[in-house]
Coordinates of C-alpha atoms and ligand atoms in Angstrom, one line a residue:
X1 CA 50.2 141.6 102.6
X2 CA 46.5 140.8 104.2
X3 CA 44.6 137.9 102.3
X4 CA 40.9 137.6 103.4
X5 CA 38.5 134.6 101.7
X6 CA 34.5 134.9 101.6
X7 CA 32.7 131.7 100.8
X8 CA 30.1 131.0 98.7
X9 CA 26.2 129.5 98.9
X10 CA 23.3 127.8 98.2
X11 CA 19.6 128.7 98.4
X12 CA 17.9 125.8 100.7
X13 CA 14.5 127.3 100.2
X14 CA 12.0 130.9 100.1
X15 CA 13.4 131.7 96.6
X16 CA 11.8 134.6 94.8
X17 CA 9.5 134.7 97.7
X18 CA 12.9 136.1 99.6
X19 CA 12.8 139.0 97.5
X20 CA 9.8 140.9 99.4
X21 CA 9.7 141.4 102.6
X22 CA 8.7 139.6 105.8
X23 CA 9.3 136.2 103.5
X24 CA 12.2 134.5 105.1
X25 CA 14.6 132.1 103.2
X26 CA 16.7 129.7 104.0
X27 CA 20.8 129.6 102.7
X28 CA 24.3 127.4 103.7
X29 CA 27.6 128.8 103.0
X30 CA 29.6 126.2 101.4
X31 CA 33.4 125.6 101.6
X32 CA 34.3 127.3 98.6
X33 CA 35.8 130.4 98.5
X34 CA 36.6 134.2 96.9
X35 CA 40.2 134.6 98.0
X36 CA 41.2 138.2 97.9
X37 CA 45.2 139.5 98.7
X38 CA 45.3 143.4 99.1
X39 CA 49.2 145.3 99.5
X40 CA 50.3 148.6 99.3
X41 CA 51.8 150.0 95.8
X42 CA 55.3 150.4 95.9
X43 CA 54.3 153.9 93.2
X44 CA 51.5 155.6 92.5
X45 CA 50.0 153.1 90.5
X46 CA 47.2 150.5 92.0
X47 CA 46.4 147.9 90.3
X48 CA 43.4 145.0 90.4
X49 CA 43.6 141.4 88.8
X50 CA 41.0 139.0 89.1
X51 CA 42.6 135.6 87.9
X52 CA 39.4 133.7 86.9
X53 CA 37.5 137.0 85.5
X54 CA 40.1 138.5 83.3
X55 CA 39.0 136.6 79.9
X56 CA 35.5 137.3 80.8
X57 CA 32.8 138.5 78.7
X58 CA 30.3 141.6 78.6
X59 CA 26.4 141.4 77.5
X60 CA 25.4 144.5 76.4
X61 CA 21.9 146.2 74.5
X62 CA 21.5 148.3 72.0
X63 CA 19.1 151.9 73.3
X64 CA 19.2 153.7 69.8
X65 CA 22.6 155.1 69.6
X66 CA 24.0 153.4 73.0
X67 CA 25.5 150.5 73.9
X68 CA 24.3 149.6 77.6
X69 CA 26.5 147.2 79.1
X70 CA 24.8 144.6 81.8
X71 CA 27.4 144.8 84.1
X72 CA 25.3 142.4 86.7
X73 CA 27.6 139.2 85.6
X74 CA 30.6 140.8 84.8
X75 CA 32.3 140.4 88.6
X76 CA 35.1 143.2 87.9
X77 CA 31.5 145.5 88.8
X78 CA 31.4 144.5 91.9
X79 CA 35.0 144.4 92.9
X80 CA 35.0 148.2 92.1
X81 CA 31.5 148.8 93.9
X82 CA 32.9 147.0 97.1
X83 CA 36.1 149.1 96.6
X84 CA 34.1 152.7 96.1
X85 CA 31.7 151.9 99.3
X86 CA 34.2 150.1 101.6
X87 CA 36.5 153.7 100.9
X88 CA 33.2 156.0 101.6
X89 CA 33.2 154.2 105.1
X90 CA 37.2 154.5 105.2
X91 CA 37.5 158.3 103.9
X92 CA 34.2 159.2 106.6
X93 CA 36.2 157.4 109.5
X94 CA 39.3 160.0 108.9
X95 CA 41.4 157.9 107.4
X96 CA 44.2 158.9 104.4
X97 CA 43.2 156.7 101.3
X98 CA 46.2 155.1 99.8
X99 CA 47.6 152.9 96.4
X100 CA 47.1 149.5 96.7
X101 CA 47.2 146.5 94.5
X102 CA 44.4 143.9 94.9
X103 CA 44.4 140.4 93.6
X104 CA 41.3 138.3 93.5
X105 CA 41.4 134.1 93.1
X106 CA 38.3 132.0 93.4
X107 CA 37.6 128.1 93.6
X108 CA 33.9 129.0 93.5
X109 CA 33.7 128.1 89.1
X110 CA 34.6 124.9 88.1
X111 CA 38.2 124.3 86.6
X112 CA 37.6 125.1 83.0
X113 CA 35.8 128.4 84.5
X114 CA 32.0 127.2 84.5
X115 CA 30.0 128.6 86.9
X116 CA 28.4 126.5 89.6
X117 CA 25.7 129.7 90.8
X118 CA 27.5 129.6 94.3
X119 CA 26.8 133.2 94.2
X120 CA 30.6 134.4 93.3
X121 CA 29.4 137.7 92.8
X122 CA 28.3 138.3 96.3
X123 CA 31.8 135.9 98.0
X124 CA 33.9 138.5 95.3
X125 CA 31.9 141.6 97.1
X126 CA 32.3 140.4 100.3
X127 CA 36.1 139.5 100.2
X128 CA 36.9 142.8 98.8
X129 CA 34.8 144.7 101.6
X130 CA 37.0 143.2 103.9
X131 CA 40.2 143.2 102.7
X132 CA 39.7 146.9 102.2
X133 CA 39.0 147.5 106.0
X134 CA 41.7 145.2 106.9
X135 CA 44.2 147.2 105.0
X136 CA 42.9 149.8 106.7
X137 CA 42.8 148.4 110.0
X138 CA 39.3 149.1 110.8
X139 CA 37.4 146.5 112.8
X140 CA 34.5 144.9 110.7
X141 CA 31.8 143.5 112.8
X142 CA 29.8 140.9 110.4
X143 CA 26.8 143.4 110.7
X144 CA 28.8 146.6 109.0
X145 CA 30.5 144.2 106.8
X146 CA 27.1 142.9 105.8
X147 CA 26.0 146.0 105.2
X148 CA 28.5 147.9 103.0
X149 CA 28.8 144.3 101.1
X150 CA 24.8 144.7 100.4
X151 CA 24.8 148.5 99.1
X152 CA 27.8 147.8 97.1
X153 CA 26.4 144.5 95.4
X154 CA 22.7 146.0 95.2
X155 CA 23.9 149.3 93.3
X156 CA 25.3 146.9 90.5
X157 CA 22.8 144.3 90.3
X158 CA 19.6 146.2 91.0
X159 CA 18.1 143.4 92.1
X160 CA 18.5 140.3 94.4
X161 CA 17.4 139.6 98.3
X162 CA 21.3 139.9 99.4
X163 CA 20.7 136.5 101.1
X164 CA 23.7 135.7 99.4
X165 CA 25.8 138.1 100.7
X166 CA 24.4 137.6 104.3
X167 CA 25.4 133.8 103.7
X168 CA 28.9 134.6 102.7
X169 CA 29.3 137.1 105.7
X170 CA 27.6 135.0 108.6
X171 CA 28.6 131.3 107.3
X172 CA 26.9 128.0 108.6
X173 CA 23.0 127.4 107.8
X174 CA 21.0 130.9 108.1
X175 CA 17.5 132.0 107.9
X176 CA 17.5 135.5 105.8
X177 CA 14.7 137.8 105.4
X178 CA 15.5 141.1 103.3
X179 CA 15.8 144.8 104.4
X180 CA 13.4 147.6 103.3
X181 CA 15.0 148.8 100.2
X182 CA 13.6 151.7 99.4
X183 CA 14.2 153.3 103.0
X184 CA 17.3 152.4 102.5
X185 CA 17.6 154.3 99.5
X186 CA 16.3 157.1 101.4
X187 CA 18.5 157.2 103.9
X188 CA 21.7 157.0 101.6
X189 CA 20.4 160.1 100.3
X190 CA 20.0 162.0 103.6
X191 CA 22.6 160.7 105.8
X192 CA 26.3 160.1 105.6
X193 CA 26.8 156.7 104.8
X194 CA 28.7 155.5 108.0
X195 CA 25.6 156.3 109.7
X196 CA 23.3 154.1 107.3
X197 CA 25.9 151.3 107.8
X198 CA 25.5 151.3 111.8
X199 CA 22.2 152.3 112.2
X200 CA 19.3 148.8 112.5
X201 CA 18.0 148.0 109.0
X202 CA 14.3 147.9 109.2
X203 CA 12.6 144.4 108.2
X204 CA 16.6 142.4 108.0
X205 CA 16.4 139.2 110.1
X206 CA 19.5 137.2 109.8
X207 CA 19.5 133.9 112.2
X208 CA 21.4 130.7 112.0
X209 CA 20.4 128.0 112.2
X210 CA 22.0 124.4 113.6
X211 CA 21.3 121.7 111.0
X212 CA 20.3 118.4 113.0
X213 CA 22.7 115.5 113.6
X214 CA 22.6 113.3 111.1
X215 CA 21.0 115.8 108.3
X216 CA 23.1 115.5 105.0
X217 CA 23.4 118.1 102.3
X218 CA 24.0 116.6 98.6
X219 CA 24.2 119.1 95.9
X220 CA 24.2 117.9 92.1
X221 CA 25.7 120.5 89.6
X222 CA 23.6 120.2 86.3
X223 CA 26.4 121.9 84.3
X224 CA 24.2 124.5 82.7
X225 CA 24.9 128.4 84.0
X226 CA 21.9 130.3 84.6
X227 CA 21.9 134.2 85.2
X228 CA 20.1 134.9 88.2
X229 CA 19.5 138.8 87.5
X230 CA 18.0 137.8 84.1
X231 CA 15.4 135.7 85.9
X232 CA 14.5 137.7 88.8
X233 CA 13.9 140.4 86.2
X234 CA 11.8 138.4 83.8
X235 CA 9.2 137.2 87.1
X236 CA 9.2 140.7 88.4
X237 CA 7.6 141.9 85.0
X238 CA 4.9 139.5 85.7
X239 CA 4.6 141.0 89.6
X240 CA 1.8 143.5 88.7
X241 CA -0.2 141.4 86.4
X242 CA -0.6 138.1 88.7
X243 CA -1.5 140.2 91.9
X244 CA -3.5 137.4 93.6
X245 CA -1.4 134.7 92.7
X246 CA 1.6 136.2 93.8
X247 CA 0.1 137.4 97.3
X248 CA -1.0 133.5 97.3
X249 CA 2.6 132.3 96.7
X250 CA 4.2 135.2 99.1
X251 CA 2.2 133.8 101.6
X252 CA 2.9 129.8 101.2
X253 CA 6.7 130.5 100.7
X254 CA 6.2 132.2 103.8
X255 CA 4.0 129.1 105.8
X256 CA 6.7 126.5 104.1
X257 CA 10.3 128.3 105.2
X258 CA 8.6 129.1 108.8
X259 CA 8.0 125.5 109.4
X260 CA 11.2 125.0 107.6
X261 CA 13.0 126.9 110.0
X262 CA 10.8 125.4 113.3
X263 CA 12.3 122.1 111.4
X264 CA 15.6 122.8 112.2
X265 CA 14.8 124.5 115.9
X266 CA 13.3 121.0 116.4
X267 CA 16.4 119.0 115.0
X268 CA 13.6 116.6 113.2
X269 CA 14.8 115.7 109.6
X270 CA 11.6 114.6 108.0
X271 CA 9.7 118.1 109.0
X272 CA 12.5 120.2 107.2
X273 CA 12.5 117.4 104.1
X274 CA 8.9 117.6 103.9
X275 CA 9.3 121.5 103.7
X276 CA 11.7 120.9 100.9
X277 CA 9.2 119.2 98.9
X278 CA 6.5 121.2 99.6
X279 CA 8.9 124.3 98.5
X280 CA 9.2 122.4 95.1
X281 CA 6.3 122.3 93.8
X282 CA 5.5 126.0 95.0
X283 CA 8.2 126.7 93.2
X284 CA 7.4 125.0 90.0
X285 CA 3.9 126.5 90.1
X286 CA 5.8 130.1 90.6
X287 CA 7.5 129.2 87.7
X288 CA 4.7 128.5 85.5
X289 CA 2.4 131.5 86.7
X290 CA 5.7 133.7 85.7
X291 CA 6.4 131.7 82.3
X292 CA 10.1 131.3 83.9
X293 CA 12.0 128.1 83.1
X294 CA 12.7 127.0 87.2
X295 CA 12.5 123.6 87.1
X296 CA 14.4 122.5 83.9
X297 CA 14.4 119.3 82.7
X298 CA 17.8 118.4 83.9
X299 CA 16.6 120.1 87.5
X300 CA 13.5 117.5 87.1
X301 CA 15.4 115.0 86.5
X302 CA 18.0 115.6 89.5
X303 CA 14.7 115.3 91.7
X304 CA 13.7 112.3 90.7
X305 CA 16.8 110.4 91.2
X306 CA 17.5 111.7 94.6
X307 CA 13.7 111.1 95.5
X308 CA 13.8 107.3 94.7
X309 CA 17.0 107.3 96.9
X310 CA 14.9 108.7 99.3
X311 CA 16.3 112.1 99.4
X312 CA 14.6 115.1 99.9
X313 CA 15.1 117.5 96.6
X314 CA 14.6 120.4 95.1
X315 CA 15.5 123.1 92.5
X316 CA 18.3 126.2 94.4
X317 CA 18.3 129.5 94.1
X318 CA 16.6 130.9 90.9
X319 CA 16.8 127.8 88.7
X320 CA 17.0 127.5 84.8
X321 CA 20.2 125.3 85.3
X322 CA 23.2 125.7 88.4
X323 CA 22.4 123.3 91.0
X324 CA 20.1 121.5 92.3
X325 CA 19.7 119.9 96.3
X326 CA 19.1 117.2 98.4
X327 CA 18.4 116.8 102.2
X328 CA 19.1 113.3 103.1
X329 CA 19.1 110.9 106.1
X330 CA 20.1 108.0 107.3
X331 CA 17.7 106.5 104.9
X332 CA 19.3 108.3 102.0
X333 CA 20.8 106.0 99.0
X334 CA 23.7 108.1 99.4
X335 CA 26.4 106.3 96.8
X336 CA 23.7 105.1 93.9
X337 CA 22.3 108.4 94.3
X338 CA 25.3 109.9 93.3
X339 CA 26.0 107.2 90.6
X340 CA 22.8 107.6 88.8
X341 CA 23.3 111.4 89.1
X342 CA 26.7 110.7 87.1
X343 CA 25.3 108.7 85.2
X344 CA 23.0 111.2 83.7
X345 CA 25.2 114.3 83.5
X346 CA 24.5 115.7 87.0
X347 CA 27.9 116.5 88.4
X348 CA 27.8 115.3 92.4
X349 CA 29.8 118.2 94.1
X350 CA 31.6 117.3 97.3
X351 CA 31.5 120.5 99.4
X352 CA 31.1 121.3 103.0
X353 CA 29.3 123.8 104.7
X354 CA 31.5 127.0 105.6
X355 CA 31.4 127.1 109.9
X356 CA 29.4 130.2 111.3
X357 CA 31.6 133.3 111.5
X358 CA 32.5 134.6 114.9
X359 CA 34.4 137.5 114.3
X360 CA 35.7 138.3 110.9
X361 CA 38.9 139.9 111.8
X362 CA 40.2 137.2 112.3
X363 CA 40.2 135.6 109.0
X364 CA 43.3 137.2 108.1
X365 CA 46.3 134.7 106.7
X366 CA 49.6 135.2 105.4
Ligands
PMV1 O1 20.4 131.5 91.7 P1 20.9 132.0 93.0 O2 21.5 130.9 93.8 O3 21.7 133.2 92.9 O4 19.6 132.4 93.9 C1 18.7 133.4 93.6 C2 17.6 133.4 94.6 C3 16.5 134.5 94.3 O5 15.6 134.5 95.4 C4 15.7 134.1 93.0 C5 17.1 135.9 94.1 C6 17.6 136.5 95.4 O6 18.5 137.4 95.2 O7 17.2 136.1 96.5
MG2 MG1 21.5 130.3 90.3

């Protein structure tokens, strides 16, 4: 039996902005994990069971006499994407597709199945990916895993930078800027696709980055899901309309994650926290341009508390509820940070930040 774990992540900073090119973000895998166990079928039968996903629902609209299903939350989507790519690679290598039965378990939700928005969709595409090729026993370098990981997650959700699959790939603290996605599309139309999955991705910059000594990461869980997919779609509807603004905001993410990043190049603290802040309130402004609920009161209200302990804080990812975070220092209020945080429904979670990946062959465990 091969079991392979991808971890999951937060957004640090560059949200939305991360969605065009040449607009870097900034993401930390976190110690939480997609666990997936792949064996061969004694028959002829495969089988796949998610543990956490099997009660889950389905949103679906009406088009006249169709039901469309909006398979972008429903994660047994992207288990079968990462299976149908990961075999394209396999069945182009030569090798004899076989039966398996896969198994997927996740500590990524909470324990009465809530989401956090640690991006489980991109950890359960990325654990699958590589379980696949380890059943195989094909080498995966972090770049081709990346790579068949992001085809197989974009063809569900349609949307989305892939920062979060680069973060559950590469591990540690990583600067992410987005691939051409339409060249992309391109090329999966001319060329086999084991040649689109070695070939350089024009405009993808993955980096990591080394946080500083004595940097903290606090993350407060408001306890309200939010669907990224549905939010990315409702501020791209407003893309052609707020031309200017949007150039404008492209071009401060930009300014704000570069120094960001120089931040953490530096090792100095207070330039990345003042990054932070500044990335706030670009945010918030994004949000109100786009009519988008980023910032929601409960987000607001995680800032403020972690600001008067002197943290550095912001809203993650795309917002409307999951998590918010902090970057603290030594003169961070650590303990009645987290108190008043409890205190007012914001659930302090305890995680680490998953180590850089070397080689990710070598994650295999019996
Ligand atoms: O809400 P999250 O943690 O999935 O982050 C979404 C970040 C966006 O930039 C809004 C979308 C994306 O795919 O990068
Ligand atoms: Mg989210």
């Amino acid at each position: 039996m091969i079991s392979v774990k991808a971890p999951g992540k937060l957004f640090i900073a560059g949200e939305y902005a991360v969605l065009e090119q040449n607009c870097p973000a900034v993401l930390v895998a976190l110690n939480r994990y997609v666990f997936v166990t792949i064996k061969k079928s004694p028959n002829e039968t495969g089988s796949i069971y998610s543990k956490q996903y099997s009660q889950d629902y389905l949103h679906w609209v009406r088009h006249g006499d169709k039901i469309i299903i909006d398979n972008r939350d429903n994660p047994f989507a992207f288990i079968l994407s990462a299976i149908q790519y990961a075999e394209k690679y396999v069945h182009e290598r030569g090798i004899r597709l076989a039966v398996y039965d896969l198994h997927v378990n996740s500590n990524l939700d909470s324990a009465d199945g809530k989401k956090y928005g640690l991006g489980s969709s991109a950890a359960v595409t990325v654990a699958t990916v590589k379980a696949i090729l380890q059943f195989y026993q094909l080498p995966a370098s972090r770049d081709l895993l990346f790579k068949i990981a992001a085809i197989a997650h974009y063809s569900v959700q349609q949307n989305g930078s892939l920062g979060d699959v680069a973060a559950s790939v590469y591990g540690g603290w990583l600067a992410y800027q987005t691939f051409d996605k339409k060249w992309l599309q391109q090329e999966l139309q001319v060329k086999d696709f084991i040649q689109v999955v070695t070939e350089a991705w024009p405009g993808l910059k993955i980096q990591s980055l080394t946080p500083p000594k004595g940097m903290q990461l606090l993350i407060g869980w408001t306890q309200k899901p939010a669907s990224t997919s549905q939010l990315v779609d409702e501020s791209n509807a407003q893309k052609a309309v707020l031309q200017y603004s949007y150039a404008k905001f492209l071009l401060n993410s930009r300014q704000c994650v570069l120094r960001m990043i120089a931040g953490f190049a530096k090792g100095d603290i207070k330039l990345i926290q003042k990054q932070i802040r500044v990335n706030r309130l670009i945010l918030q402004k994004f949000g109100q341009l786009n009519h988008i609920a980023v910032e929601i009161p409960r987000l607001h209200q995680l800032i403020q508390i972690a600001e008067k302990h002197h943290g550095a804080a912001k809203t993650s990812g795309a917002g409307g509820g999951d998590c918010g975070i902090v970057i603290g220092s030594a003169a961070t209020e650590v303990n009645a940070l987290k108190q008043e945080w409890r205190a007012n429904g914001i659930l302090p979670l305890d995680f680490q930040v998953h180590p850089v990946q070397q080689t990710v062959v070598t994650e295999s465990e019996n």
